[in-house]
Short mmCIF file of C-alpha atoms in Angstrom, two decimals:
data_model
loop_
_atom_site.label_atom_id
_atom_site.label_comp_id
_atom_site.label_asym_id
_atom_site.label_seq_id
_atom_site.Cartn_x
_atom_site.Cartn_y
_atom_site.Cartn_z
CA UNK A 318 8.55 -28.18 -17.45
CA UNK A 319 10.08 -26.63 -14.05
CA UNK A 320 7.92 -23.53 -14.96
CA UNK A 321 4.75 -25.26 -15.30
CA UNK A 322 4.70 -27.31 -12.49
CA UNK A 323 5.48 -23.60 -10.46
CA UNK A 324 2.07 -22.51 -12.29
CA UNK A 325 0.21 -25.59 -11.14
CA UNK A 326 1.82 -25.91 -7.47
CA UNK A 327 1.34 -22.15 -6.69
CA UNK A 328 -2.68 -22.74 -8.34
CA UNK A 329 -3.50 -25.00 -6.38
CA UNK A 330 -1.65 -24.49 -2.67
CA UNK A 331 -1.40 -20.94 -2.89
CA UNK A 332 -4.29 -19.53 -4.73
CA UNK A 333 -6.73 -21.73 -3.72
CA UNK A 334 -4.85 -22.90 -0.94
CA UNK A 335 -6.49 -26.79 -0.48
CA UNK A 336 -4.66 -29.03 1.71
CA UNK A 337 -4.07 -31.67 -0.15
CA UNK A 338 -4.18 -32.24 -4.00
CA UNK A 339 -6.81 -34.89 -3.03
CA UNK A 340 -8.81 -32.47 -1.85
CA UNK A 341 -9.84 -31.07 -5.47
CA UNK A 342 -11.91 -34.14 -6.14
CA UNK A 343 -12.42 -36.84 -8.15
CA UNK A 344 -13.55 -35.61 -11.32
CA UNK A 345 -11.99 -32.05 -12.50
CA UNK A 346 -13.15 -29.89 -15.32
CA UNK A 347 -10.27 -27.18 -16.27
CA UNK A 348 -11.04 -24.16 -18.26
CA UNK A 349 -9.00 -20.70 -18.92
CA UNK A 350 -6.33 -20.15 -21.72
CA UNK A 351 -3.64 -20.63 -19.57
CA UNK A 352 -4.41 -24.78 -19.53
CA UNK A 353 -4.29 -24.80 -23.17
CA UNK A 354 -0.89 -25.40 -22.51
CA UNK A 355 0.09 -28.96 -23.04
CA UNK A 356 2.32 -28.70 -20.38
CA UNK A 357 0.70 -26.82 -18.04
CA UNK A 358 -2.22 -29.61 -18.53
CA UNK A 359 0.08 -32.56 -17.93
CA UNK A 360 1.46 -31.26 -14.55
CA UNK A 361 -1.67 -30.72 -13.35
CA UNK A 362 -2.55 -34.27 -13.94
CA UNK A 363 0.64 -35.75 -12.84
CA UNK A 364 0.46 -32.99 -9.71
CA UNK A 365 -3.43 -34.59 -8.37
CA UNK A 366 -2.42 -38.05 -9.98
CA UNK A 367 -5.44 -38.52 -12.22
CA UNK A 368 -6.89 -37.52 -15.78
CA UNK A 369 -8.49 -33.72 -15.76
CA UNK A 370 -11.08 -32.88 -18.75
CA UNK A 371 -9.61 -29.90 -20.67
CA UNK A 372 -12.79 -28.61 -23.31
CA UNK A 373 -11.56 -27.34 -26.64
CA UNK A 374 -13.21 -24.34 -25.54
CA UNK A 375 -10.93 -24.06 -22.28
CA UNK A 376 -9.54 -20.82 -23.61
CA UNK A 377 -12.88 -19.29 -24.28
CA UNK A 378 -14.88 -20.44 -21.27
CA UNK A 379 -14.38 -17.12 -19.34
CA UNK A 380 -15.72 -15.15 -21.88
CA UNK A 381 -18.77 -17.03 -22.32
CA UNK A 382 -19.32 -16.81 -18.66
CA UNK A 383 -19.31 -13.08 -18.63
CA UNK A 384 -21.89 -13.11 -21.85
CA UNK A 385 -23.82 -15.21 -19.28
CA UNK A 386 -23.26 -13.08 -16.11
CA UNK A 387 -24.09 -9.97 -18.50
CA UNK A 388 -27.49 -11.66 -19.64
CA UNK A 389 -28.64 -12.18 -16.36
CA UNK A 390 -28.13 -8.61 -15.28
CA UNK A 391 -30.82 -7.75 -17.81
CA UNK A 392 -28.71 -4.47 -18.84
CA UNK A 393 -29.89 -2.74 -22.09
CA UNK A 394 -29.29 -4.31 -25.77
CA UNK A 395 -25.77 -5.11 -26.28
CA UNK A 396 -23.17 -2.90 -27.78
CA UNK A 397 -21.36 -5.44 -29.79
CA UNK A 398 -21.52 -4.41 -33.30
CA UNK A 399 -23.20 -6.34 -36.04
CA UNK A 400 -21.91 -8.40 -39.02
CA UNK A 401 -22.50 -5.42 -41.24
CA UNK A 402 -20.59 -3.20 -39.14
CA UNK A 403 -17.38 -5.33 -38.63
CA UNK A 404 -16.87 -5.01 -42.25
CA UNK A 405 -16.33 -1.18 -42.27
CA UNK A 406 -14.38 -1.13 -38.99
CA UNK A 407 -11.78 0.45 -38.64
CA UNK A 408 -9.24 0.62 -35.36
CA UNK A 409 -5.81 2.42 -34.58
CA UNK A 410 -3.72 1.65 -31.71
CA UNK A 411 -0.43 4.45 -30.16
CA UNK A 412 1.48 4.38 -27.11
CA UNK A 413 1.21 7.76 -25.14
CA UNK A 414 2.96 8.71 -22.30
CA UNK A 415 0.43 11.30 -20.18
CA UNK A 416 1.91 14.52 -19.27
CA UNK A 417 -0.81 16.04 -16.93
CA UNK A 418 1.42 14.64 -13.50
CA UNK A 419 3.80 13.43 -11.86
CA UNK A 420 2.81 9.27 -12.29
CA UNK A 421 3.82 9.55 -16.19
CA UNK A 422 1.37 6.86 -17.10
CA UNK A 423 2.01 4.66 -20.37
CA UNK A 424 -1.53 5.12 -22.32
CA UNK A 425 -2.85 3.58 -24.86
CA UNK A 426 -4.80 5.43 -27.50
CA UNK A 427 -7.42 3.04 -29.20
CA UNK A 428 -9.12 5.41 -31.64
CA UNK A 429 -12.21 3.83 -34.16
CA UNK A 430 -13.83 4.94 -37.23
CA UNK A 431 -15.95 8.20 -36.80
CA UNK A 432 -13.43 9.70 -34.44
CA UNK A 433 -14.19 7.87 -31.38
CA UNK A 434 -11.38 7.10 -28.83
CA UNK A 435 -10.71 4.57 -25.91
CA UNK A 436 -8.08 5.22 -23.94
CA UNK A 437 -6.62 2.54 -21.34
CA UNK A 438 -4.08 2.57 -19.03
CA UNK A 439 -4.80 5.74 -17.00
CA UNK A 440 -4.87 6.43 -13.41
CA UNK A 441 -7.26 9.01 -13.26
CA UNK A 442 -9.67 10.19 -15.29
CA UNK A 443 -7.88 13.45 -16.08
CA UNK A 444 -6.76 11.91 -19.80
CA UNK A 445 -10.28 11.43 -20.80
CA UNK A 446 -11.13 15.49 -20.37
CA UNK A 447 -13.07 14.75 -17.33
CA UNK A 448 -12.56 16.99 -13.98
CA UNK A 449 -10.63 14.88 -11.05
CA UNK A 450 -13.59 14.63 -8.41
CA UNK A 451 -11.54 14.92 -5.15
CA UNK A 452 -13.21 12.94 -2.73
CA UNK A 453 -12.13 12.35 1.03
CA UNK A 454 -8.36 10.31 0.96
CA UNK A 455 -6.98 9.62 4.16
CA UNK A 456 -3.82 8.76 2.41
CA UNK A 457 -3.50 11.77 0.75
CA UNK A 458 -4.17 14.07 3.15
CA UNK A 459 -1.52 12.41 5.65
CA UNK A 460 0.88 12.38 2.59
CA UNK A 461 0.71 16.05 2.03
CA UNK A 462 0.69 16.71 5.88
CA UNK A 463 4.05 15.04 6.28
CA UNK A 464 5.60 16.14 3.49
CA UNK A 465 5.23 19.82 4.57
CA UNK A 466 7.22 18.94 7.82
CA UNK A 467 10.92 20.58 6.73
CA UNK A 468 12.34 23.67 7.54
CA UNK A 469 12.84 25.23 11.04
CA UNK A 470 9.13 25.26 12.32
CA UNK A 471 9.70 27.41 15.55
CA UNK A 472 13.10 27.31 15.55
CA UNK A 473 15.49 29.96 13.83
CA UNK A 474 17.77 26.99 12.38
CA UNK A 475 21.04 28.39 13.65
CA UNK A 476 22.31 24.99 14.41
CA UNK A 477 22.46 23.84 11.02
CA UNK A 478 20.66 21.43 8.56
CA UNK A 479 19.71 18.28 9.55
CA UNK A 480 18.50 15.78 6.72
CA UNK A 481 15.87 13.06 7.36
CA UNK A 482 15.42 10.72 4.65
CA UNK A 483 11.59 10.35 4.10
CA UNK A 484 10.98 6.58 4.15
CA UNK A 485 9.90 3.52 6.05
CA UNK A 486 9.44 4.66 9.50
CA UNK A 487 9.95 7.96 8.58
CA UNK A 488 6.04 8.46 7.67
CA UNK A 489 5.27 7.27 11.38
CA UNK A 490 7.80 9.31 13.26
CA UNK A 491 8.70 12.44 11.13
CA UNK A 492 5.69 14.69 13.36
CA UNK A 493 8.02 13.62 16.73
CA UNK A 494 11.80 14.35 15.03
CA UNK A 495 10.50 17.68 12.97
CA UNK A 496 9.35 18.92 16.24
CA UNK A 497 12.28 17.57 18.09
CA UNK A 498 15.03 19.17 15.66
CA UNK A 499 13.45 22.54 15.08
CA UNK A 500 13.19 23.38 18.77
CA UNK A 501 16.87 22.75 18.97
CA UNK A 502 17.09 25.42 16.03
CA UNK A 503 17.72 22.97 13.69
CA UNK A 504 16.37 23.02 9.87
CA UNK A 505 14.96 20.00 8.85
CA UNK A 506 16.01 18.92 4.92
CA UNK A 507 13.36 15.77 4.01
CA UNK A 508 14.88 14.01 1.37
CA UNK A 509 12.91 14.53 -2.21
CA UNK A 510 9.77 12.78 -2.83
CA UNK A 511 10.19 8.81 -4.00
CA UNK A 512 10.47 8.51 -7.88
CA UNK A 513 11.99 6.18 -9.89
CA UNK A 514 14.80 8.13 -11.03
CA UNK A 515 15.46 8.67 -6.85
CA UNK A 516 15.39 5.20 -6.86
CA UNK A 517 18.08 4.32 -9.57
CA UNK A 518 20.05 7.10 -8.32
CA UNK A 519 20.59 4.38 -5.09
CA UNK A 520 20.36 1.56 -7.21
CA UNK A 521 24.02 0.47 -7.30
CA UNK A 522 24.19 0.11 -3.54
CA UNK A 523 21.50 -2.20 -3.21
CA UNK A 524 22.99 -5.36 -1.54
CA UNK A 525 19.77 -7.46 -1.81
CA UNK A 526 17.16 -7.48 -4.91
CA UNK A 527 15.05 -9.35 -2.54
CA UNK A 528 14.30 -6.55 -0.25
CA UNK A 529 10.84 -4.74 -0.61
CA UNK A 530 10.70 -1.76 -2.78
CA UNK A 531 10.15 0.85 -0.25
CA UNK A 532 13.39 -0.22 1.48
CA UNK A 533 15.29 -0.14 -1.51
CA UNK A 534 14.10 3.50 -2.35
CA UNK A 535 15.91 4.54 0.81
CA UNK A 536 19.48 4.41 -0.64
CA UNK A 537 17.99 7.18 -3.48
CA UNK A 538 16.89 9.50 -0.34
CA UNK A 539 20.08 9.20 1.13
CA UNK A 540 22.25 9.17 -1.60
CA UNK A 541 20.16 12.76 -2.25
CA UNK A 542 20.69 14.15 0.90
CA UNK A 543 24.31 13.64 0.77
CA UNK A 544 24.20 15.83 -2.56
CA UNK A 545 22.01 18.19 -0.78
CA UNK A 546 25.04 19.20 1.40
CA UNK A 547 23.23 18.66 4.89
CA UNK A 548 25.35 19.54 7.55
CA UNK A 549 24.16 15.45 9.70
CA UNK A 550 21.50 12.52 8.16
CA UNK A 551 19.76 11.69 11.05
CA UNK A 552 18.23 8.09 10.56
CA UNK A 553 18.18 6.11 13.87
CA UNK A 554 17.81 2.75 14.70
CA UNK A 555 14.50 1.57 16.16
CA UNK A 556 13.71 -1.89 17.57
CA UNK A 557 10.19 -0.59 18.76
CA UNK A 558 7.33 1.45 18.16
CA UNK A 559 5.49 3.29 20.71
CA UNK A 560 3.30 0.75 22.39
CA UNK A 561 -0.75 1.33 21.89
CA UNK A 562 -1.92 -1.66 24.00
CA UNK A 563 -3.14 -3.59 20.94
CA UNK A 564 -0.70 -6.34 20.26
CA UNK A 565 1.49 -8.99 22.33
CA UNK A 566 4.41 -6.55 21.32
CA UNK A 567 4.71 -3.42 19.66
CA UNK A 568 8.21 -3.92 17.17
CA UNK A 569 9.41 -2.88 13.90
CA UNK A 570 9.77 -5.46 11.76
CA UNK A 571 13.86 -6.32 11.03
CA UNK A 572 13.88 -4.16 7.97
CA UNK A 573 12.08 -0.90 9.04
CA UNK A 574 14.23 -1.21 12.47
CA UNK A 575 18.14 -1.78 11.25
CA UNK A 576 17.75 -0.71 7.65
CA UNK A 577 20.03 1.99 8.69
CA UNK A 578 22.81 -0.27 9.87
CA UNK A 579 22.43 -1.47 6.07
CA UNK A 580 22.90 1.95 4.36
CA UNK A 581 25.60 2.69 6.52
CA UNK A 582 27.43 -0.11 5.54
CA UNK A 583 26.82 -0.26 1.81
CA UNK A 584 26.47 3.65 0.93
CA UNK A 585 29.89 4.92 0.16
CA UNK A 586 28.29 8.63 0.03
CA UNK A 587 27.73 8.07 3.56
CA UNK A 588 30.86 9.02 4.48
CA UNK A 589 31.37 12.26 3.03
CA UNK A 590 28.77 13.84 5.22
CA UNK A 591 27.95 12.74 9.23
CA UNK A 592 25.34 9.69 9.42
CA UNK A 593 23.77 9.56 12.22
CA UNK A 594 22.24 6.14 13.23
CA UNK A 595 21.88 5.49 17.16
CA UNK A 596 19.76 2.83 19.07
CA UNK A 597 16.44 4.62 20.45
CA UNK A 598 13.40 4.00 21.02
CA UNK A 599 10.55 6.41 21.99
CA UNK A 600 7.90 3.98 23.90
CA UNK A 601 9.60 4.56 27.22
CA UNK A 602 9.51 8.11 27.60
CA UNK A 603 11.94 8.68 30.22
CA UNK A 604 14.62 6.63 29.55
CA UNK A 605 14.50 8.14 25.71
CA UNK A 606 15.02 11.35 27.31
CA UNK A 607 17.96 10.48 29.15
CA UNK A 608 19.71 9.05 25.99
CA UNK A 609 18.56 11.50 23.75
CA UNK A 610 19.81 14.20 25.49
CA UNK A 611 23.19 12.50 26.24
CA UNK A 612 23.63 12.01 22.09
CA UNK A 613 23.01 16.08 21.34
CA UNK A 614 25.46 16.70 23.67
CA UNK A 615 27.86 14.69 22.52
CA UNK A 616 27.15 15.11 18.71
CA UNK A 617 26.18 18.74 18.70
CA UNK A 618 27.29 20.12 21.78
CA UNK A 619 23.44 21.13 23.25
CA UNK A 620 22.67 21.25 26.80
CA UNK A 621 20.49 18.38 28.24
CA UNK A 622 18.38 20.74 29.77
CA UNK A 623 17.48 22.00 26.18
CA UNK A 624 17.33 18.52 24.83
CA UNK A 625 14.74 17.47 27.53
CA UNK A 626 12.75 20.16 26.82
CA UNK A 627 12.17 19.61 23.08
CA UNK A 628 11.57 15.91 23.59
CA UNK A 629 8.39 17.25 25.65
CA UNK A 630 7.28 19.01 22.56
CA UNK A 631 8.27 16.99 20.26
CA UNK A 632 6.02 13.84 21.95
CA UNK A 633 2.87 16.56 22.39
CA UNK A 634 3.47 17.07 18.53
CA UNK A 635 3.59 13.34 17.59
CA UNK A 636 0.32 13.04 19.86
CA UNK A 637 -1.29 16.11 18.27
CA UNK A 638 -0.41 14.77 14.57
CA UNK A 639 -2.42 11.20 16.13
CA UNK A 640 -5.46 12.72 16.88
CA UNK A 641 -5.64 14.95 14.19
CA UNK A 642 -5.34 11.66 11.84
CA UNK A 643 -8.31 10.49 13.91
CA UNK A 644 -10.50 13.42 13.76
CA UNK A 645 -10.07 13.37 10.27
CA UNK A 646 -11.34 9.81 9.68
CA UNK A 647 -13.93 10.45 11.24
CA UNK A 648 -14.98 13.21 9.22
CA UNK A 649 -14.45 11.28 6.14
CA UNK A 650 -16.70 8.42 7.31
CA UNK A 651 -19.20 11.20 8.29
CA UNK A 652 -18.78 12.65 4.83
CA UNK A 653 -19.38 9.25 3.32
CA UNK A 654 -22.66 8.40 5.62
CA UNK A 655 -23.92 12.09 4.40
CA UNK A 656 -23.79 11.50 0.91
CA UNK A 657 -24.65 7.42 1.31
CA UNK A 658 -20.82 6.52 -0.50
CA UNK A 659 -18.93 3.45 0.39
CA UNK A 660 -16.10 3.34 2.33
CA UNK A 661 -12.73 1.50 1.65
CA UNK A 662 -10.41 1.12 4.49
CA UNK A 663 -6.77 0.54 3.09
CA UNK A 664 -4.83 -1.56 5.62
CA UNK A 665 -0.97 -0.95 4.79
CA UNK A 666 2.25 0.56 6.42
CA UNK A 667 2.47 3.73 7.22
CA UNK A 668 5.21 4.62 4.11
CA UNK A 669 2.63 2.99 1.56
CA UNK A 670 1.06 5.90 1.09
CA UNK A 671 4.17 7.76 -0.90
CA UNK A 672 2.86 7.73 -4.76
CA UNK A 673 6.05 6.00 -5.89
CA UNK A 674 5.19 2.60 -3.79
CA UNK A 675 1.38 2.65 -4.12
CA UNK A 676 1.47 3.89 -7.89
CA UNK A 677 -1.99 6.20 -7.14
CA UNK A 678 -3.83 2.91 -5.94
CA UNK A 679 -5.50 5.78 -3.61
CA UNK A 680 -6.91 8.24 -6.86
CA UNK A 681 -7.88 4.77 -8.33
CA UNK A 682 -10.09 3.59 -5.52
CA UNK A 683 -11.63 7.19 -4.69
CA UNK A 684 -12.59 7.45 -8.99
CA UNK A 685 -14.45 4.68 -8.45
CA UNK A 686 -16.66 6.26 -5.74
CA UNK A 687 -14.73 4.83 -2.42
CA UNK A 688 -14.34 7.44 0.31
CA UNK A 689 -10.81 6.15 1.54
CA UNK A 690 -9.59 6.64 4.96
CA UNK A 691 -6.62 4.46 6.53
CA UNK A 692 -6.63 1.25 9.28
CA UNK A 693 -4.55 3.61 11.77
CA UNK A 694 -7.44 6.03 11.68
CA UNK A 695 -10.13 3.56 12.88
CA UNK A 696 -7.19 0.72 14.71
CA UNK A 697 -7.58 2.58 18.47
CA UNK A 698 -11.45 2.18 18.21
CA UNK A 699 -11.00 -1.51 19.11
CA UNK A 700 -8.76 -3.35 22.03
CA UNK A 701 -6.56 -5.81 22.39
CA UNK A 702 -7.94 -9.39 21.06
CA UNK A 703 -5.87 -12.24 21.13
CA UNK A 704 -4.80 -13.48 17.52
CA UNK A 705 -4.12 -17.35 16.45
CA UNK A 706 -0.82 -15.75 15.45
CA UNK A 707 2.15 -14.08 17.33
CA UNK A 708 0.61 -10.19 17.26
CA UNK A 709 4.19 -8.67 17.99
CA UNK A 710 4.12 -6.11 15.13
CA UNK A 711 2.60 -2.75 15.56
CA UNK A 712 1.68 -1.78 11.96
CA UNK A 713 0.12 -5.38 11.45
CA UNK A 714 -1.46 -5.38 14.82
CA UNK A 715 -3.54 -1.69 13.67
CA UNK A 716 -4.91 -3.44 10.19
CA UNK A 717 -6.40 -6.16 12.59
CA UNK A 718 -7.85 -3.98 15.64
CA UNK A 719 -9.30 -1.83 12.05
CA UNK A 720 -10.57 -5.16 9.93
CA UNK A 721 -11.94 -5.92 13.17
CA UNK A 722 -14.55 -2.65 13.47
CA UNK A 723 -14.81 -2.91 9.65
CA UNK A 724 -16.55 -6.30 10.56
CA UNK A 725 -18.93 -4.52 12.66
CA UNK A 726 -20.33 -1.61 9.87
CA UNK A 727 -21.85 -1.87 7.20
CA UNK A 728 -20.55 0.74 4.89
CA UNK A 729 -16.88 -0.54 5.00
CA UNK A 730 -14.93 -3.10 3.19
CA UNK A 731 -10.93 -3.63 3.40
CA UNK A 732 -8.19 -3.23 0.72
CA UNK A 733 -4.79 -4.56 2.06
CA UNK A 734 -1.75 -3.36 0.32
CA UNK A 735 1.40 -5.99 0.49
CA UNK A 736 4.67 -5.37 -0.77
CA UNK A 737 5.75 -8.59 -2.71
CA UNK A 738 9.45 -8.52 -1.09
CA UNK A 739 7.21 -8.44 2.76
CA UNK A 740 8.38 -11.19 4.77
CA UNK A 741 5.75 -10.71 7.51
CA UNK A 742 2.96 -10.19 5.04
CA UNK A 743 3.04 -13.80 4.42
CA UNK A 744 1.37 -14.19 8.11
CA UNK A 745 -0.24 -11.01 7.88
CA UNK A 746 -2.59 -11.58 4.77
CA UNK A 747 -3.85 -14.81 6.31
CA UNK A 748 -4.74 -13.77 9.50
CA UNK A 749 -6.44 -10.35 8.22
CA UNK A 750 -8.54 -12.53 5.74
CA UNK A 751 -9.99 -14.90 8.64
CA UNK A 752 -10.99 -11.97 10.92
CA UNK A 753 -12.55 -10.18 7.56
CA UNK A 754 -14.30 -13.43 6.04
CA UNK A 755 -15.45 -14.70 10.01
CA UNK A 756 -17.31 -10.87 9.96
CA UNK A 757 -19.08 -11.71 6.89
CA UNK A 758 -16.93 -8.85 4.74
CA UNK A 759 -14.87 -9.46 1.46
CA UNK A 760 -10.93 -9.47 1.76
CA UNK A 761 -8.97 -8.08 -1.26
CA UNK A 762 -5.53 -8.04 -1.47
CA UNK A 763 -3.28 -5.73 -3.75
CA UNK A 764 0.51 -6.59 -4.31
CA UNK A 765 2.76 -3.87 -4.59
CA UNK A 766 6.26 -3.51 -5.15
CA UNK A 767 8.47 -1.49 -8.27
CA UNK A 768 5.61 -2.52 -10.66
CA UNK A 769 3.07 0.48 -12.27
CA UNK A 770 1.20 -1.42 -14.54
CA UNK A 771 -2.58 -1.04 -12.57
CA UNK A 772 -4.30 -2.92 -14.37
CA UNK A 773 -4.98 -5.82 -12.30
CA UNK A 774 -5.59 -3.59 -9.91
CA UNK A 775 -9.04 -2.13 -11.64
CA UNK A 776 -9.74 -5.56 -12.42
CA UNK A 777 -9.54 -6.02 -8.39
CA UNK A 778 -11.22 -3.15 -7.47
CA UNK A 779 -14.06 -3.32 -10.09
CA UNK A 780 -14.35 -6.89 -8.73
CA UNK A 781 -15.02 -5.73 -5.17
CA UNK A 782 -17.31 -3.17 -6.18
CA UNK A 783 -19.35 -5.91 -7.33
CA UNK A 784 -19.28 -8.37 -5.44
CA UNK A 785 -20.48 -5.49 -3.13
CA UNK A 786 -23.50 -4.96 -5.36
CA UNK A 787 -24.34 -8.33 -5.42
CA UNK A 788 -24.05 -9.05 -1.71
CA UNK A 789 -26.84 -5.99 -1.49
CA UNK A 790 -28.54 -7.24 -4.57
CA UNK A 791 -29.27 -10.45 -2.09
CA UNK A 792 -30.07 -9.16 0.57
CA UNK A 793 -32.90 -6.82 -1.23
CA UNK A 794 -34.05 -9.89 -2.77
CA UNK A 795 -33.92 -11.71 0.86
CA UNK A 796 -35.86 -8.37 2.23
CA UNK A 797 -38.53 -9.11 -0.28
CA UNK A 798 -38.91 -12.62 -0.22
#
């Protein structure tokens, strides 16, 4: 009973969010399998306080509505096979687990009589013998950027190894620290890339289950570069972000800024090596200077004068890495323009785009045509806008300033990723759907967390693409008229 009137509650205030329960009407028709549940049926009834109509049918009303949708495409003569047919089919079903990369995926081999196969469950459409078509993917291409920022750069790494755990806000400040570090003549050691078996390796020093996956991956990447035998972790505290004028504030949120204070205090491993986890914050350049310097001294015995120096660098690096990021969207979008392709702008964090988290959402939405690029590569094109909400947060305050200018083309369309443990997200999500539905554009959201099963996700994303169709389908039809 508790579990049904959750179903019903999060139905109707969540998903379709009315006010009131009174606001459904008067007289309600339900449909979908999920109501041919008796009790399912009765809390809904007892939830609006009045009788609902539930059709025998309920269960098979979305499936004659996609016969109908179907017939009104005017597509070619069905597939579905005939009486006469069904009584010679045959059909085999195996679990396969694909070997061709690193995701794994669980397949499912559906083979029929004459030899022919469908295969679900894939990523990609490497399992089906077709060649990956690698089109333009902001996400990758910062991915593999990043993760080719370890070793001792220009530097000769006489100062030792310095580990840096690749996660969180990692994937936003890694260009600044590499650069930092190997000018001192420090090697950089990045953690290993995110995988499950990182994860469970940190498992048993997770204090909350509530905590969003790509926080809880961090006590794998330390745990890992405590076996790695750095010589320091450095992971520091930071309240703030550097400031880019868009916002009413420019923080981390709580997680992303003390998750360190966290690991330190629940990571045993921790204290075989020296972790490393000062207050700092690089938006005021000067005064980060001036602290910086005073903690190599103390911790590593370097001159300030050397210190200062690198932390020129290393910000010329960071702003270098920026505008590269940039350049490349823009090519991208140019790409896409050339070749008349949609574009999807994915509005996340800045660590979503490690594999682990987003499970390949990014090969996903460029197999289905999408030219993806990123909202921090299109965010700087707009200015500050005041918000109905509190805009303190710099990675939520980029997907608006980027839904924004989506509003304003006509080749773009948002995909927001949201960790399901993301506290902020809850204000995020409703605030980037108003500015995306007030610009006449579709919002779609994809929940993420440790979850790989995608396919709701293809359900999503085939949605989009046609709602996208039929939006241009309309306004042909308008163009005509």
């Amino acid at each position: 009973a508790g579990l049904s009137i959750s179903v019903v509650k999060n139905a109707i205030y969540t998903v379709i969010r009315a006010p009131s329960a009174k606001d459904l009407g008067e007289h309600i028709v339900v449909q979908g399998g999920t109501f041919l549940n008796d009790a399912v049926l009765r809390s809904f009834e007892l939830e609006l306080g009045r009788e609902v109509t539930r059709p025998t049918i309920a269960g098979l009303m979305g499936a004659f509505g996609a016969a109908l949708a179907a017939r009104d495409l005017h597509l070619e003569h069905s597939g579905l096979l005939g009486p006469k047919a069904l009584e010679t089919f045959t059909h085999t079903a195996r679990p396969v687990t694909c070997g061709l990369c690193t995701n794994h995926c669980s397949l499912t081999v559906n083979t029929f009589d004459g030899g022919r196969k469908f295969i679900s469950g894939n990523r990609c459409s490497r399992p089906l013998g077709k060649e990956k078509v690698e089109l333009p993917d902001l996400m990758n291409y910062k991915y593999k950027k990043l993760r080719a920022m370890e070793g001792v750069g220009e530097g000769d790494g006489s100062r030792g190894r310095i580990g840096i755990p690749f996660g969180l806000n990692m994937y936003e400040n890694l260009p600044f620290w590499f650069e930092f570090f190997t000018r001192l003549n420090f090697e950089v050691v990045l953690s290993p890339e995110s995988s499950r078996k990182l994860y469970l390796k940190g498992q048993h020093t997770i204090p909350s289950d509530t905590v969003c996956y790509p926080a809880k991956l961090l006590h794998g990447h330390v745990e890992a570069l405590v076996e790695a035998g750095v010589d320091a972790i450095w992971y520091p505290c930071m309240s703030y972000n550097n400031d880019e004028g868009i916002g009413d504030n420019h923080y981390n949120c709580p997680v992303v800024a003390y998750y360190p204070e966290l690991l330190a205090a629940n990571v045993p491993a921790l204290k075989r090596t020296r972790f490393l986890d000062p207050y700092v914050g690089l938006w005021r350049h000067k005064d980060f200077a001036k602290r910086i310097a005073k903690i190599m001294e103390d911790e590593f015995q370097i001159p300030q004068k050397e210190s200062r120096a690198a932390v020129k660098l290393a910000y010329d690096a960071y702003e270098r890495y920026v505008n590269t990021l940039r350049e490349t969207g823009k090519e991208y979008i140019e790409y896409a323009r050339a070749y008349q392709m949609p574009i999807i702008v994915v509005c996340g964090r800045p660590y979503h785009i490690d594999p682990e988290i987003n499970h390949g959402i990014n090969d996903l939405i460029t197999s289905f045509g999408f030219v993806l690029v990123t909202e921090d590569a299109l965010s700087y094109l707009e200015g500050y806008a005041p918000r109905k909400v509190l805009n303190q947060w710099t990675f939520q305050a980029r997907m608006y300033n980027a839904a924004r200018y989506v509003c304003t083309q006509d080749d773009m369309q948002v995909i927001q990723l949201v960790s399901f443990g993301c506290g902020t997200d809850a204000i995020t999500t409703d605030e980037l759907r108003d500015i995306l539905e007030s610009g006449g554009k579709l919002y779609t959201q994809l929940k993420i967390d440790d979850i790989s099963n995608l396919g709701a996700v293809k359900i999503r994303v085939r949605s989009l693409m046609a709602a996208i169709d039929a939006r241009k389908a309309r306004r042909k039809q308008g163009a005509n008229a």
